[in-house]
mmCIF file of C-alpha atoms in Angstrom:
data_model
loop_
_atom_site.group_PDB
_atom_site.id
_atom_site.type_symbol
_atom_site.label_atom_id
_atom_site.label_comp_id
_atom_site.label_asym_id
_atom_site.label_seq_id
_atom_site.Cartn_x
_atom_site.Cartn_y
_atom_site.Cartn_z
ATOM 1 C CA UNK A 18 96.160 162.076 132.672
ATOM 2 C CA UNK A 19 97.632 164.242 135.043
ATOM 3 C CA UNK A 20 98.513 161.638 137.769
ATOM 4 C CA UNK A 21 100.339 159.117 135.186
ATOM 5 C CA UNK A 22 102.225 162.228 134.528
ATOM 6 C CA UNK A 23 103.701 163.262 137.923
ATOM 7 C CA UNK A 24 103.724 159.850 139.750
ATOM 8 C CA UNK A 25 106.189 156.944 137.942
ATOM 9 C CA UNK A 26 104.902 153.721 136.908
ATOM 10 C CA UNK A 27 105.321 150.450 138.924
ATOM 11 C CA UNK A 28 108.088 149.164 136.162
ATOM 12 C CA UNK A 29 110.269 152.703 136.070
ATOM 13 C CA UNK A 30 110.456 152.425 140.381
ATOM 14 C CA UNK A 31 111.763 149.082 139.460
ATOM 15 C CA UNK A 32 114.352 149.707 136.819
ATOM 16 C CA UNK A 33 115.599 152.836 139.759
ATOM 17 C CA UNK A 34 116.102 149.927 142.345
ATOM 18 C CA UNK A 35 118.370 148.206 140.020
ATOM 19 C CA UNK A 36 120.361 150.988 139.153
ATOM 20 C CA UNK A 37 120.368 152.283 142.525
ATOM 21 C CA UNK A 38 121.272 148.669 143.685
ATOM 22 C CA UNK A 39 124.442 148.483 140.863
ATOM 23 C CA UNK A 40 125.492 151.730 141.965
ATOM 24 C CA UNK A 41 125.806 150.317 145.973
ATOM 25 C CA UNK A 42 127.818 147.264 144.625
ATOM 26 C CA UNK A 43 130.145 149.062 142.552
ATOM 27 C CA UNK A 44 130.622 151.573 144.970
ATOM 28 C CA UNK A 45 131.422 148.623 147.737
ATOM 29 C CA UNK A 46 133.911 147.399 145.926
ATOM 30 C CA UNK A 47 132.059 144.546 143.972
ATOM 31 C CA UNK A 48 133.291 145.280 140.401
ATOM 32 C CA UNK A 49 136.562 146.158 141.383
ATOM 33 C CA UNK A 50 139.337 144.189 138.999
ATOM 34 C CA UNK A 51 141.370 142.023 140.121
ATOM 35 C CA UNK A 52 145.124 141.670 140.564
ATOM 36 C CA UNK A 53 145.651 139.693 137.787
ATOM 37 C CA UNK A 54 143.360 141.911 135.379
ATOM 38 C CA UNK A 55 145.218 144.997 136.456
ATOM 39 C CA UNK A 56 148.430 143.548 135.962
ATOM 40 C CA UNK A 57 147.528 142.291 132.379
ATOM 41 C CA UNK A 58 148.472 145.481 130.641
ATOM 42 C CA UNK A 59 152.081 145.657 131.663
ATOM 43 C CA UNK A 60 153.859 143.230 129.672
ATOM 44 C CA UNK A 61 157.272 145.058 130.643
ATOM 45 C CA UNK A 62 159.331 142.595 129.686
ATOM 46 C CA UNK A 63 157.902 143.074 126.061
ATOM 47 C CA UNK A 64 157.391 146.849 126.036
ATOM 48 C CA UNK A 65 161.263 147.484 128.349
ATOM 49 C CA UNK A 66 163.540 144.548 127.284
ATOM 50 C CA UNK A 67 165.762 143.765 129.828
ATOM 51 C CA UNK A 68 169.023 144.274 127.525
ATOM 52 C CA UNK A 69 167.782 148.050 126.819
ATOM 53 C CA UNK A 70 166.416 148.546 130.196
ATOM 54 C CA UNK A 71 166.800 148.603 133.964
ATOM 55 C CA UNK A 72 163.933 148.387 135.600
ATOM 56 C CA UNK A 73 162.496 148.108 139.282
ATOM 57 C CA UNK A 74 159.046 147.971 140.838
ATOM 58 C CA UNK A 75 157.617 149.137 144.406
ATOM 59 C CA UNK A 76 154.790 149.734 146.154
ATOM 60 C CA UNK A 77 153.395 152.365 148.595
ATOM 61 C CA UNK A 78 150.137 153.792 149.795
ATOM 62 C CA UNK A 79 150.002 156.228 147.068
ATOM 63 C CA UNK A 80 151.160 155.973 143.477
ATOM 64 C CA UNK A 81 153.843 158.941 143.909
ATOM 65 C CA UNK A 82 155.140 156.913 146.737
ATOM 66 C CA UNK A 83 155.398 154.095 144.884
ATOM 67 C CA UNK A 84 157.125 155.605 142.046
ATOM 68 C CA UNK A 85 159.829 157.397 144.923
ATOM 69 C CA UNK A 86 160.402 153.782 146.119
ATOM 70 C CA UNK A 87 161.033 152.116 142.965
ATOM 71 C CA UNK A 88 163.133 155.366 141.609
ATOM 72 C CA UNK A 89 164.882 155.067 144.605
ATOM 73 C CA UNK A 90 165.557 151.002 144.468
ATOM 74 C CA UNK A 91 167.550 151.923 140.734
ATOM 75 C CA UNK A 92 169.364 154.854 142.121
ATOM 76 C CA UNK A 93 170.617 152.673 145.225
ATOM 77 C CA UNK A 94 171.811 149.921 142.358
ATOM 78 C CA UNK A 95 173.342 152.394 140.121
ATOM 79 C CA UNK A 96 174.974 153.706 143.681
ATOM 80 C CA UNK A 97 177.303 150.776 144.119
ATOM 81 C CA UNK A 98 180.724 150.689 145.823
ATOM 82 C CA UNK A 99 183.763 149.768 143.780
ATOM 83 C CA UNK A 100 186.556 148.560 145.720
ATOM 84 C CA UNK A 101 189.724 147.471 143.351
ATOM 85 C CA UNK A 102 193.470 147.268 144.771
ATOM 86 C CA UNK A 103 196.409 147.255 142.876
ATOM 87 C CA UNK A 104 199.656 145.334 143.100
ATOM 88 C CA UNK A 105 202.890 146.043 141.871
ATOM 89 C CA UNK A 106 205.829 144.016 142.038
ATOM 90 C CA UNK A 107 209.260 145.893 141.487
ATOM 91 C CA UNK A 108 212.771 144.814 141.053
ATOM 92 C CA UNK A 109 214.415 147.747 142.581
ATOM 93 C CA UNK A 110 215.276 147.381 146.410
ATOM 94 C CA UNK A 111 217.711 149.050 148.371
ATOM 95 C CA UNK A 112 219.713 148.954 152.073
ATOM 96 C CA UNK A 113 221.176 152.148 153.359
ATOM 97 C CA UNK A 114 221.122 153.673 149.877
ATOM 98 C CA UNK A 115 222.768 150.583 148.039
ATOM 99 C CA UNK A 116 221.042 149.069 145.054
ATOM 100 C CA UNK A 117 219.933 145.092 145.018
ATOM 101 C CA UNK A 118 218.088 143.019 143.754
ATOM 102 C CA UNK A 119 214.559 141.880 145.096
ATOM 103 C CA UNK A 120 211.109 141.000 144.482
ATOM 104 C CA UNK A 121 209.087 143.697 146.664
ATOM 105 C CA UNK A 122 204.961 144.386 146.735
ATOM 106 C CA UNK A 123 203.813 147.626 146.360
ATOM 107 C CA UNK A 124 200.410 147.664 147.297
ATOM 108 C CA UNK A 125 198.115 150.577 146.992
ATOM 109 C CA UNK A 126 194.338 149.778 147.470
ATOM 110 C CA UNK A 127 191.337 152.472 145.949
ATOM 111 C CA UNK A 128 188.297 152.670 147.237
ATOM 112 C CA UNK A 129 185.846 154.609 145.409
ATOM 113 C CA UNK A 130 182.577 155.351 145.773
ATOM 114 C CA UNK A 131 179.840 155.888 143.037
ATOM 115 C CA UNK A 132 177.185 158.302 143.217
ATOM 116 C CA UNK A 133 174.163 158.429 140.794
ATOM 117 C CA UNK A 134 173.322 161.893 139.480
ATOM 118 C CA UNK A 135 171.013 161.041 136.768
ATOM 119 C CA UNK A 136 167.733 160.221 138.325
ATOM 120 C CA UNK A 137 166.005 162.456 135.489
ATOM 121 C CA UNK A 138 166.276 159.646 132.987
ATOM 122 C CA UNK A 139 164.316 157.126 135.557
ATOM 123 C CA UNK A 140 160.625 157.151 133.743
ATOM 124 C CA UNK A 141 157.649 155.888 135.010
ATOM 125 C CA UNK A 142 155.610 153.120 132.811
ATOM 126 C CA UNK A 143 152.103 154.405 132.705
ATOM 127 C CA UNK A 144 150.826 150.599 132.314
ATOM 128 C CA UNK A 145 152.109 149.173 135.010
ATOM 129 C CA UNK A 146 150.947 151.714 137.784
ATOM 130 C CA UNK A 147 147.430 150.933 139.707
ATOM 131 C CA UNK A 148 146.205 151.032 142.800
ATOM 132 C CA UNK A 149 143.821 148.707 144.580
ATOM 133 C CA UNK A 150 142.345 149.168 147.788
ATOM 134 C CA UNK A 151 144.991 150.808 149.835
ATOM 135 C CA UNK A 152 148.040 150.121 148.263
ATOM 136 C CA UNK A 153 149.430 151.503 145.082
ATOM 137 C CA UNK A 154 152.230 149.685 142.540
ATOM 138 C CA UNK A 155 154.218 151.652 140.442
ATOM 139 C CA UNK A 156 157.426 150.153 137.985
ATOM 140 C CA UNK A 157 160.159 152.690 136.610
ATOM 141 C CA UNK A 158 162.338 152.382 133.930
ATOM 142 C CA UNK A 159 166.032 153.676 132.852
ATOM 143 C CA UNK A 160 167.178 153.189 129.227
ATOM 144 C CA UNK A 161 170.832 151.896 129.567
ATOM 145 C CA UNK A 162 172.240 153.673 125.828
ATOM 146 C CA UNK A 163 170.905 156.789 126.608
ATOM 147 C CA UNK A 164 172.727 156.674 130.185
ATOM 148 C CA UNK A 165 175.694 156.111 128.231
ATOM 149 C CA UNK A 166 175.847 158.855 126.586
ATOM 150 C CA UNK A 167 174.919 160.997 129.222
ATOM 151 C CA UNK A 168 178.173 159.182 131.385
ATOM 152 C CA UNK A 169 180.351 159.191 127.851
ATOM 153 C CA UNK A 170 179.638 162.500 127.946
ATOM 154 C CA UNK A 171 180.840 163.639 130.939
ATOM 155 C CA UNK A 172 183.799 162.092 130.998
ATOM 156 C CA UNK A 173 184.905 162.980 127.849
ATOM 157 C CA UNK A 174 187.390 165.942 128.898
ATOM 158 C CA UNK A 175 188.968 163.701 131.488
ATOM 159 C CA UNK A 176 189.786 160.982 128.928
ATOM 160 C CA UNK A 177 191.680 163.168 126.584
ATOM 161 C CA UNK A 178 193.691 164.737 129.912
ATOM 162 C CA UNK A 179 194.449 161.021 130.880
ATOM 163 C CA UNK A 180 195.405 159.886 127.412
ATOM 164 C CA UNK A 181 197.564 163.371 127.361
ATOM 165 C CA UNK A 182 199.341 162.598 130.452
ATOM 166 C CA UNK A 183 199.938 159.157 129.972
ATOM 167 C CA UNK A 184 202.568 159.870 127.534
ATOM 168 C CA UNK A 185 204.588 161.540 130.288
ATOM 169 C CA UNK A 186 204.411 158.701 132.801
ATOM 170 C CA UNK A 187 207.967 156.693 131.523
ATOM 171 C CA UNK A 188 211.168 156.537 133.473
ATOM 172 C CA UNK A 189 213.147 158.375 130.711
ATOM 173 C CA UNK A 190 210.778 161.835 131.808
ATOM 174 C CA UNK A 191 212.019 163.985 134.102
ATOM 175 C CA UNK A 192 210.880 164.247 137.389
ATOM 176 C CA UNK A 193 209.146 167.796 137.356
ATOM 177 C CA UNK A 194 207.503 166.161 134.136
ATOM 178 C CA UNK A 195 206.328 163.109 135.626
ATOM 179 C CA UNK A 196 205.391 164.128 138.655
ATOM 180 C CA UNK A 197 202.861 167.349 136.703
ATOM 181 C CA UNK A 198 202.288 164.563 134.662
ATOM 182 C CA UNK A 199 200.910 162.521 137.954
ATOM 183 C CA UNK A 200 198.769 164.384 139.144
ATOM 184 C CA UNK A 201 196.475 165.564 135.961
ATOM 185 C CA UNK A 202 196.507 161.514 135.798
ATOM 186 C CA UNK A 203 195.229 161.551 139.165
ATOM 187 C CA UNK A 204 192.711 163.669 139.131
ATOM 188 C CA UNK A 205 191.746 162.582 135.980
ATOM 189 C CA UNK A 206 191.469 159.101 137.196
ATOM 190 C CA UNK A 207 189.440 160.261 140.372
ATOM 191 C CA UNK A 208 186.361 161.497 138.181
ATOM 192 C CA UNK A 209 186.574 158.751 135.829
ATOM 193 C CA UNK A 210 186.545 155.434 137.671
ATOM 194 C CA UNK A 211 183.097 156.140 139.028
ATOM 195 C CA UNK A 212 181.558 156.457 135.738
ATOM 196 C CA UNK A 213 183.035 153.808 134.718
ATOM 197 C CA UNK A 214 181.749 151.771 137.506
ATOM 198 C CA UNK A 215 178.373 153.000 136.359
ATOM 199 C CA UNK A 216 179.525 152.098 133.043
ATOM 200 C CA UNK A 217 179.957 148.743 133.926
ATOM 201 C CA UNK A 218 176.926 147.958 135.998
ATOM 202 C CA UNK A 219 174.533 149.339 132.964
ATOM 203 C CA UNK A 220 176.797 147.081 130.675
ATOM 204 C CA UNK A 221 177.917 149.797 128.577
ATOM 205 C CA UNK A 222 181.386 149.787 128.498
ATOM 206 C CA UNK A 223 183.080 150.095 125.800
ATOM 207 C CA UNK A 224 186.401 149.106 124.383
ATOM 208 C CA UNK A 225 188.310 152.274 124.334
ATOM 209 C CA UNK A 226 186.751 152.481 127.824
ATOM 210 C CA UNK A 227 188.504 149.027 128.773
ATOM 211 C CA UNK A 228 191.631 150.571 127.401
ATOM 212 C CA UNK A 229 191.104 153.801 129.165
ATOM 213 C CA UNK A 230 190.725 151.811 132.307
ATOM 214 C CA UNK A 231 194.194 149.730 131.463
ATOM 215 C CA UNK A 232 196.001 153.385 131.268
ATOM 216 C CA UNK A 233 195.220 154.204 134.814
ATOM 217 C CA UNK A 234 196.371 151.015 135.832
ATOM 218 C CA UNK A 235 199.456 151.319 133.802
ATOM 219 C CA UNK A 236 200.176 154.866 135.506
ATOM 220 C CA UNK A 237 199.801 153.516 139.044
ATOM 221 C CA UNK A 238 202.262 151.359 138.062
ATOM 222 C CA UNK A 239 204.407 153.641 136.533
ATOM 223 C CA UNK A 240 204.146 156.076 139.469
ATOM 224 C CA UNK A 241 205.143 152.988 141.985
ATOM 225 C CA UNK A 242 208.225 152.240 140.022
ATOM 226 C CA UNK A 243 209.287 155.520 139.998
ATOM 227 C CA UNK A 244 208.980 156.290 143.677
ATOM 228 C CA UNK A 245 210.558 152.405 144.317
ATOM 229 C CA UNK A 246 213.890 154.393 142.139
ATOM 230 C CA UNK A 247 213.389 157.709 144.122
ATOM 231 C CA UNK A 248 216.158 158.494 147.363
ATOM 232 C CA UNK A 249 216.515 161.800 149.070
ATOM 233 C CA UNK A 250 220.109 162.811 149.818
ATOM 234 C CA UNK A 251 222.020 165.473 151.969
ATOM 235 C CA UNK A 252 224.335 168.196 150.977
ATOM 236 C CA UNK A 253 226.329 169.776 154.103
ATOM 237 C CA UNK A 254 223.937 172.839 155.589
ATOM 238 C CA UNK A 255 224.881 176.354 154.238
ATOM 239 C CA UNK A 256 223.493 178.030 156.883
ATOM 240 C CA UNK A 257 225.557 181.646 157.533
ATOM 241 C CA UNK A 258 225.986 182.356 161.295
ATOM 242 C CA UNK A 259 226.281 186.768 161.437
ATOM 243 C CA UNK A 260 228.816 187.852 163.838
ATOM 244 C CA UNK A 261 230.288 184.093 163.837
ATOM 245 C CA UNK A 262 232.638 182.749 161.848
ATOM 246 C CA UNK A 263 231.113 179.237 162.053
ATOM 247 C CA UNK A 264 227.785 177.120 162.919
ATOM 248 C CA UNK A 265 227.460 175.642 166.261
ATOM 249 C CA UNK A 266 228.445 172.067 166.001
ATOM 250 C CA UNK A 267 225.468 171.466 168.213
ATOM 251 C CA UNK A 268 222.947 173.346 166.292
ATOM 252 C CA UNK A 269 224.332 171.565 162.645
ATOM 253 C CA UNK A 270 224.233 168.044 163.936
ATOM 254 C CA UNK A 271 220.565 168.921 165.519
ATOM 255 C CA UNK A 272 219.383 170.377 162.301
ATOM 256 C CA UNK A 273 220.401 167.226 160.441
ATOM 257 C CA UNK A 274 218.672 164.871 162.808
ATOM 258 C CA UNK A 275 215.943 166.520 162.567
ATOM 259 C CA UNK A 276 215.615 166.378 158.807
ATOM 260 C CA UNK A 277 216.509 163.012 158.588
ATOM 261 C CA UNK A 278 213.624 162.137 160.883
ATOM 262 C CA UNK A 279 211.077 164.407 158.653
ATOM 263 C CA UNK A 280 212.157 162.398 155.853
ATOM 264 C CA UNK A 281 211.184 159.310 157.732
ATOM 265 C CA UNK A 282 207.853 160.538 158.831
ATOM 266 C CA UNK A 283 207.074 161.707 154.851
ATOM 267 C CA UNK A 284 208.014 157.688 154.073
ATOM 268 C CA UNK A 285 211.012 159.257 151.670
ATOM 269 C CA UNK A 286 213.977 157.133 151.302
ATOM 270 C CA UNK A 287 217.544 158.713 152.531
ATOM 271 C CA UNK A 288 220.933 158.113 150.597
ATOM 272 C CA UNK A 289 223.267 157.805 152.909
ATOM 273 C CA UNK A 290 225.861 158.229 150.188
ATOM 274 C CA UNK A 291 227.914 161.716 150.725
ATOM 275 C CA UNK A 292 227.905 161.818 147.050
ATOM 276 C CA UNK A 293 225.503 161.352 143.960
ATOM 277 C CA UNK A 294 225.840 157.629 142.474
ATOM 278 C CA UNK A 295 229.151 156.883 140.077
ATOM 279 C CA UNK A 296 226.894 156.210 136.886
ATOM 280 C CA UNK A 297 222.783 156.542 136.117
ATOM 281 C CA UNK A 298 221.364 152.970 137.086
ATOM 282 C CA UNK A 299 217.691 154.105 136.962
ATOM 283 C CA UNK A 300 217.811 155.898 140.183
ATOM 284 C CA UNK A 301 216.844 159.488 140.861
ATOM 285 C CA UNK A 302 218.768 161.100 143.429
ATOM 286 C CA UNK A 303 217.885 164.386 144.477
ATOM 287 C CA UNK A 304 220.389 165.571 147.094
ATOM 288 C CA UNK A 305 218.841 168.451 149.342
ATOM 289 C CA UNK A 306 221.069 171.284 151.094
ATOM 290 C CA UNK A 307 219.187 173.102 154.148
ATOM 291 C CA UNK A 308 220.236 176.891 153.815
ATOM 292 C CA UNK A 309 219.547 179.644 155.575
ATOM 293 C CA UNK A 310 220.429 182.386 158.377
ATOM 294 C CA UNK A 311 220.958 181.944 162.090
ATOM 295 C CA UNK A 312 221.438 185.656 163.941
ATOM 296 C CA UNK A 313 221.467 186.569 167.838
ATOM 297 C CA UNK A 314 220.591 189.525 169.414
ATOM 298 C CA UNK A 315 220.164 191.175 172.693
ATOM 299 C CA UNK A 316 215.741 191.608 173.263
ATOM 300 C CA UNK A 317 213.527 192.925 175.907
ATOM 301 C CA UNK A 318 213.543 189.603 177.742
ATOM 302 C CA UNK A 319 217.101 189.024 177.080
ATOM 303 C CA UNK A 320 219.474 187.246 174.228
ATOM 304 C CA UNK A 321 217.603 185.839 171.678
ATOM 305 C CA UNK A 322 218.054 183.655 168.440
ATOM 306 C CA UNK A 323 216.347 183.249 165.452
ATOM 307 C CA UNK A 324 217.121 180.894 162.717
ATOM 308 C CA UNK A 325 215.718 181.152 159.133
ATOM 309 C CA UNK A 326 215.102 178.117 156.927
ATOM 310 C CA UNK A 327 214.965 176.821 153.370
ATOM 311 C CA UNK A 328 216.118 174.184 151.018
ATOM 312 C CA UNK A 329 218.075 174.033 147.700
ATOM 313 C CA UNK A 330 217.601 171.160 145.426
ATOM 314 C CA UNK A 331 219.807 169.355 143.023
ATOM 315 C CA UNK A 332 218.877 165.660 140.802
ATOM 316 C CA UNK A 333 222.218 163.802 140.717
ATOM 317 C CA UNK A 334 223.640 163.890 137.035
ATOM 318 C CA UNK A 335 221.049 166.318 136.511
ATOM 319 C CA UNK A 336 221.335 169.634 137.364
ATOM 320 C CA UNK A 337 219.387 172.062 140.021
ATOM 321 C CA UNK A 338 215.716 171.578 140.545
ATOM 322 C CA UNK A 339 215.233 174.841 142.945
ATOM 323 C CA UNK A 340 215.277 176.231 146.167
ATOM 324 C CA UNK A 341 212.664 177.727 148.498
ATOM 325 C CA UNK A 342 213.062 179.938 151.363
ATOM 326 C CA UNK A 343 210.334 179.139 154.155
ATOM 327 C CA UNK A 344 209.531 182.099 155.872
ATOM 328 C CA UNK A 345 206.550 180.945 157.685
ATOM 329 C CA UNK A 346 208.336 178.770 160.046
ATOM 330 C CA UNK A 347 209.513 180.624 162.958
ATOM 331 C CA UNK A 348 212.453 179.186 164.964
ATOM 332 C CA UNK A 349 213.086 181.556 167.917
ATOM 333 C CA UNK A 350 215.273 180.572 171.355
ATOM 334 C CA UNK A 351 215.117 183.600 174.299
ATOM 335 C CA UNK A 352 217.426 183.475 177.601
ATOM 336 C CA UNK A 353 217.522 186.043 180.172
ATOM 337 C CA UNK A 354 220.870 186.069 180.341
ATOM 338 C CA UNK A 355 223.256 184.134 178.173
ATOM 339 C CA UNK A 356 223.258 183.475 174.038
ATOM 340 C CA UNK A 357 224.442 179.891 174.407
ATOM 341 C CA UNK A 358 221.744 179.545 176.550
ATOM 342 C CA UNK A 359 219.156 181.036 173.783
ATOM 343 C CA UNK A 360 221.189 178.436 171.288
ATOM 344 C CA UNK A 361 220.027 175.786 173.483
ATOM 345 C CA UNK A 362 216.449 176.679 173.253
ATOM 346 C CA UNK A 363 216.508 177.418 169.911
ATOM 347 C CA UNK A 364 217.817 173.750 169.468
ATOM 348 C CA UNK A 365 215.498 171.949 171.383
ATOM 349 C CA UNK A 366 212.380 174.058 170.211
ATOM 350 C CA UNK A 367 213.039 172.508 166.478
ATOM 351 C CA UNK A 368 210.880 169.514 165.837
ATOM 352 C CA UNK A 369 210.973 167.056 163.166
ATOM 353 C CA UNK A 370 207.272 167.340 162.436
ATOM 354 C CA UNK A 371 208.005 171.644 162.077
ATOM 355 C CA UNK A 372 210.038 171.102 159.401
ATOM 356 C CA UNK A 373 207.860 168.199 157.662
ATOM 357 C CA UNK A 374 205.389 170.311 155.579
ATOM 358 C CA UNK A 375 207.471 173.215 154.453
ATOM 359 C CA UNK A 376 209.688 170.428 152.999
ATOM 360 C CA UNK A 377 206.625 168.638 151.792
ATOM 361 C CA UNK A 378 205.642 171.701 150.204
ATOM 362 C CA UNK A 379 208.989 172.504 148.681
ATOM 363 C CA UNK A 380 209.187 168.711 147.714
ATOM 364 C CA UNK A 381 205.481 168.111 145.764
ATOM 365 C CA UNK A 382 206.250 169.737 142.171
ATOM 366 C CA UNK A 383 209.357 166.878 142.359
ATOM 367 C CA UNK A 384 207.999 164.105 144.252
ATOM 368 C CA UNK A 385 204.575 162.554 144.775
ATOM 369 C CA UNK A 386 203.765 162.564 148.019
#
């Protein structure tokens, strides 16, 4: 009695083998599903429509890799680069400050670039992630309507600023107007188009989107017609000369030239008119008067001359727009011996491209540059 006890029967060491046998073919891989069986459970076509969902499926050695990939793969297509350019034809053109009539092409082209910030909402599908063997597949998923509202969302601020703007951009504003007007469009503009772009790519735009979209055009436009109608003029300088009863000729016909040539390098259009036009024709004129102080003294070195700049700023038919002094810019000629000869070096140290962004400056709450 005791032996049958302690020792097992011939048919229990047989029922172990089998088990132990089952045991070595499962662990060797032998009842291991197949591809197909995996697979069966993700119907994700069924369970993540294509019309409510993006979707995109990777593989990697483990399943967090695969799920980076295929996270990744959406973000890249949600990432996409919007180039658009924009043509304008206008009817204004001009020769030496005379207006005629043309067709000209003002072409402006945007690039943009859109960056996907939302990779929260990308969700993994629990049935369609396995591994087998030594590679793991995972699929993701991004619901397009809640995206939208997220992007809707965001943008929401800069719509109403754009729609607010908008109302400014018309040839009868004036030109501080338009131009403040400008550039809240602009900016405006700048954070919306890439959510729009995502917008678009999600197919989720909407129609007061589309019309949103039509606005910036329309102030691009608006903005290019106004700077086709837009000439810079001189005044003669009123620049006061202590001690001297008069300006240098050399130093006024220098100063001049070198305006005109800053002008030229800021792409601004001169009137070469002495006056403002006879009558309003849809042109604004703003006429420009360099002012400022020119004094000479004797220094360490020897004479020495410094001349102090700014700008006053009229609109033809219109009334004064302002003036600026620019005391940054430092215009200093020395000579050991002689003041003409610190005149001359005064003159020749003045360069067109010195005098090019304190008028930009004193220019941008008029003019878009």
């Amino acid at each position: 009695m005791l032996y049958d006890q302690v020792y097992p029967t011939k048919h229990q060491l047989f029922l172990c083998l089998v088990f132990i046998s089952l045991c070595v073919f499962q662990a060797c891989g032998g009842g291991q599903q197949t591809y197909s069986e995996l697979t069966q459970a993700c119907k994700i076509q069924k369970s993540h429509p294509k019309a409510t969902y993006l979707t995109e499926t990777a593989q990697g050695l483990t399943l967090q890799e695969a799920r980076d990939k295929a996270s990744a793969e959406l973000t890249r297509q949600l990432s996409a680069e919007l180039k658009s350019e924009l043509i304008v034809t206008s009817q204004n053109s001009s020769h030496s400050g005379q207006a005629t009539q043309a067709q000209d092409q003002v072409q402006e082209r945007v690039e943009l670039y859109t960056h996907f910030k939302h990779a929260e909402l990308i969700k993994a599908v629990a049935k369609c992630e396995f591994c087998q063997a030594e590679s793991c597949q995972s699929t993701v998923a991004l619901h397009r309507d809640q995206l939208a509202r997220r992007l809707a969302k965001e943008i929401n601020a800069d719509v109403k600023r754009l729609k607010t703007s908008a109302q400014d951009l018309h040839p009868d504003s004036s030109l501080l107007r338009f131009t403040q007007a400008w550039y809240i469009a602009q900016a405006s503009s700048q954070r919306i188009e890439p959510i729009l772009n995502q917008l678009k790519i999600i197919e989720r735009i909407t129609e007061d989107l589309i019309t949103i979209e039509a606005l910036m055009k329309d102030a691009q436009k608006q903005r290019a017609q106004r700077e086709e109608n837009l000439w810079i003029g001189f005044n003669k300088l009123d620049i006061s000369f202590k001690g001297q009863e008069r300006l240098p000729q050399a130093i006024q016909e220098g100063l001049m030239g070198r305006f005109s040539q800053a002008l030229e390098t800021m792409g601004l259009k001169k009137w070469t008119q002495e006056s403002c036009p006879s009558h309003k024709n849809g042109q604004d004129v703003i006429m420009l008067t360099p002012t400022g102080t020119l004094s000479c003294s004797l220094g360490f070195i020897g004479p020495q001359c410094k001349l102090q700049l700014g700008i006053k700023l009229n609109l033809c038919h219109k009334g004064k727009l302002g003036e600026d002094s620019w005391s940054r810019l430092k215009l200093v000629g020395v000579h050991p011996h002689e003041t003409q000869g610190a005149l001359d070096k005064l003159l020749k140290s003045i360069k067109s491209t010195d005098l090019s962004a304190p008028l930009s400056k004193s220019l941008s709450p008029f003019i878009i540059l």
